[in-house]
XYZ file of C-alpha atoms in Angstrom:
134
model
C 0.000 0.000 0.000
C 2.710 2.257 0.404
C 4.223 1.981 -2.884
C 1.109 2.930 -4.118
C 0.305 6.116 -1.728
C 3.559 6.960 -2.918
C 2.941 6.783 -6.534
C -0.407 8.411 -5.957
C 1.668 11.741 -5.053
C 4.332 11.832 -7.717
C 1.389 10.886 -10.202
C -0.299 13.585 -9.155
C 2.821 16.070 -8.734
C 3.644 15.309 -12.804
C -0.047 16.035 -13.915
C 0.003 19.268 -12.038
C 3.154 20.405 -13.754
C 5.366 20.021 -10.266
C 8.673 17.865 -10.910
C 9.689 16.091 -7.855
C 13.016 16.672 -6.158
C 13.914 13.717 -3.953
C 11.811 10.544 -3.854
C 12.391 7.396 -0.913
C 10.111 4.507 -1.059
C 11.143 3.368 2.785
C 13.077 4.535 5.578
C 15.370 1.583 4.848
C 16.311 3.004 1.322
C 17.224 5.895 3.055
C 19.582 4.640 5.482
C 20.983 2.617 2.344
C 21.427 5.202 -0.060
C 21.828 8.185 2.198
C 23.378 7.143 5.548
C 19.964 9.153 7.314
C 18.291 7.483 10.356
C 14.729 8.691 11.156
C 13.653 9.257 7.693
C 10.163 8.446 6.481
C 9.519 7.381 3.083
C 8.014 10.230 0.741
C 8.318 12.374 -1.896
C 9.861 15.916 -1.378
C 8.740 18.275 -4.224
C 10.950 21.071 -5.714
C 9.214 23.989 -3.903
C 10.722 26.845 -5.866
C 9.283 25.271 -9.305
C 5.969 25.425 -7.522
C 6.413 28.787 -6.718
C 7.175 30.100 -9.421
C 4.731 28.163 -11.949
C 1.792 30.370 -12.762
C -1.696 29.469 -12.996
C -1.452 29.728 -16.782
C 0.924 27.243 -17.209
C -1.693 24.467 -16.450
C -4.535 26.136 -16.483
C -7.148 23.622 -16.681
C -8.248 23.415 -12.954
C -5.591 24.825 -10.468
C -5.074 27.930 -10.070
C -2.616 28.562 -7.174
C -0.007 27.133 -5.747
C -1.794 26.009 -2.801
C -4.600 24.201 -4.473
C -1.279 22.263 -6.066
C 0.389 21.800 -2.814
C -3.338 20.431 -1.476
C -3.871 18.133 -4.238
C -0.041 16.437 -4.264
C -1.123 16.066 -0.622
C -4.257 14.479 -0.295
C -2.961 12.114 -3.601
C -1.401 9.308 -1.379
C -4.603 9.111 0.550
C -6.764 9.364 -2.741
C -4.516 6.667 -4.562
C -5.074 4.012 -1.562
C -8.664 4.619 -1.834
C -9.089 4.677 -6.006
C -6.582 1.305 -5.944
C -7.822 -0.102 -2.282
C -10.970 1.243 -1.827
C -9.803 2.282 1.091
C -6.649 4.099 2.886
C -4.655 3.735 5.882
C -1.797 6.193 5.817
C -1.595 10.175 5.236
C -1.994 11.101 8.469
C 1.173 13.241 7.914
C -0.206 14.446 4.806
C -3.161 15.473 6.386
C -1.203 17.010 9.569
C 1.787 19.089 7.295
C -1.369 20.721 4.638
C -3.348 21.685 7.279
C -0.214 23.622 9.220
C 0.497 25.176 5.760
C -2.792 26.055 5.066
C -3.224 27.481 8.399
C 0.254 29.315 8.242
C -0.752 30.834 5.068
C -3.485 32.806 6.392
C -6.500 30.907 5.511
C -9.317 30.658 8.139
C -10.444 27.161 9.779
C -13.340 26.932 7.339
C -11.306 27.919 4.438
C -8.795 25.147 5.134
C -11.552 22.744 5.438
C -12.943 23.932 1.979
C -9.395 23.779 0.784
C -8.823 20.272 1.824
C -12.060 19.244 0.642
C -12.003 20.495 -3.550
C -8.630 18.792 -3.007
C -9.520 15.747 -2.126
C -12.252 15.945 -4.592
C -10.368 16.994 -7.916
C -7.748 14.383 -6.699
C -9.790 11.190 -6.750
C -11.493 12.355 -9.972
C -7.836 12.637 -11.517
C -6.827 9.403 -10.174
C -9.573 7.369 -11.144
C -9.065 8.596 -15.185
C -5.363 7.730 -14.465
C -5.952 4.211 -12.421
C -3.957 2.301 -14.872
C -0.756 4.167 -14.241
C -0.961 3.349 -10.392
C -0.637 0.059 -11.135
């Protein structure tokens, strides 16, 4: 299942038009690789790209950098349940958007909304793109 959440965020990082920087399947192929201890497996995107894209780059349904940041969140999560029907990690996920979201000024209900279209307009992507999950 982790594989998949995994995939479900650099997926859904590529059809956004965000590249990802660094990419560890397990903490053990960090250790390996890297020499690092304590390291969870993830996907760290290149944050200035995402900065600095504007909305008419991909302009088909996100339009800010947040709503990106949201939906390469939520798509670990949204891949376990379009593959599983069902998901049991991205409780980090869900912990890190919501401090961002928060940090960035955006009120309680506004987060929630965030979260939500998110979480929405990610399954809905997935599901057209199942087969590459696989």
């Amino acid at each position: 299942m982790q594989s998949i959440h995994e995939a479900g965020h650099l997926l859904t990082a590529y059809l956004v038009g965000v590249l990802p920087q660094r990419y560890r399947l397990s903490s053990l192929e960090a250790f390996q690789n890297d020499g690092l201890l304590n390291v969870q497996a993830g996907t760290v995107m290149a944050d200035s790209a995402m900065k600095a894209e504007s909305s008419e780059s991909h302009p088909a349904v996100l339009t800010s950098p947040l709503e990106k940041y949201a939906t390469i969140s939520l798509a670990g999560i949204a891949a376990e349940y379009v593959v599983f029907e069902r998901a049991e990690g991205g409780e980090s996920d869900l912990i890190l958007l919501d401090q961002i979201l928060r940090a960035s000024g955006m009120t309680r209900r506004e987060c929630v909304l965030t979260k939500r279209w998110a979480a929405l307009a990610v399954v809905c992507l997935l599901r057209e793109k199942r087969p590459l999950l696989l």
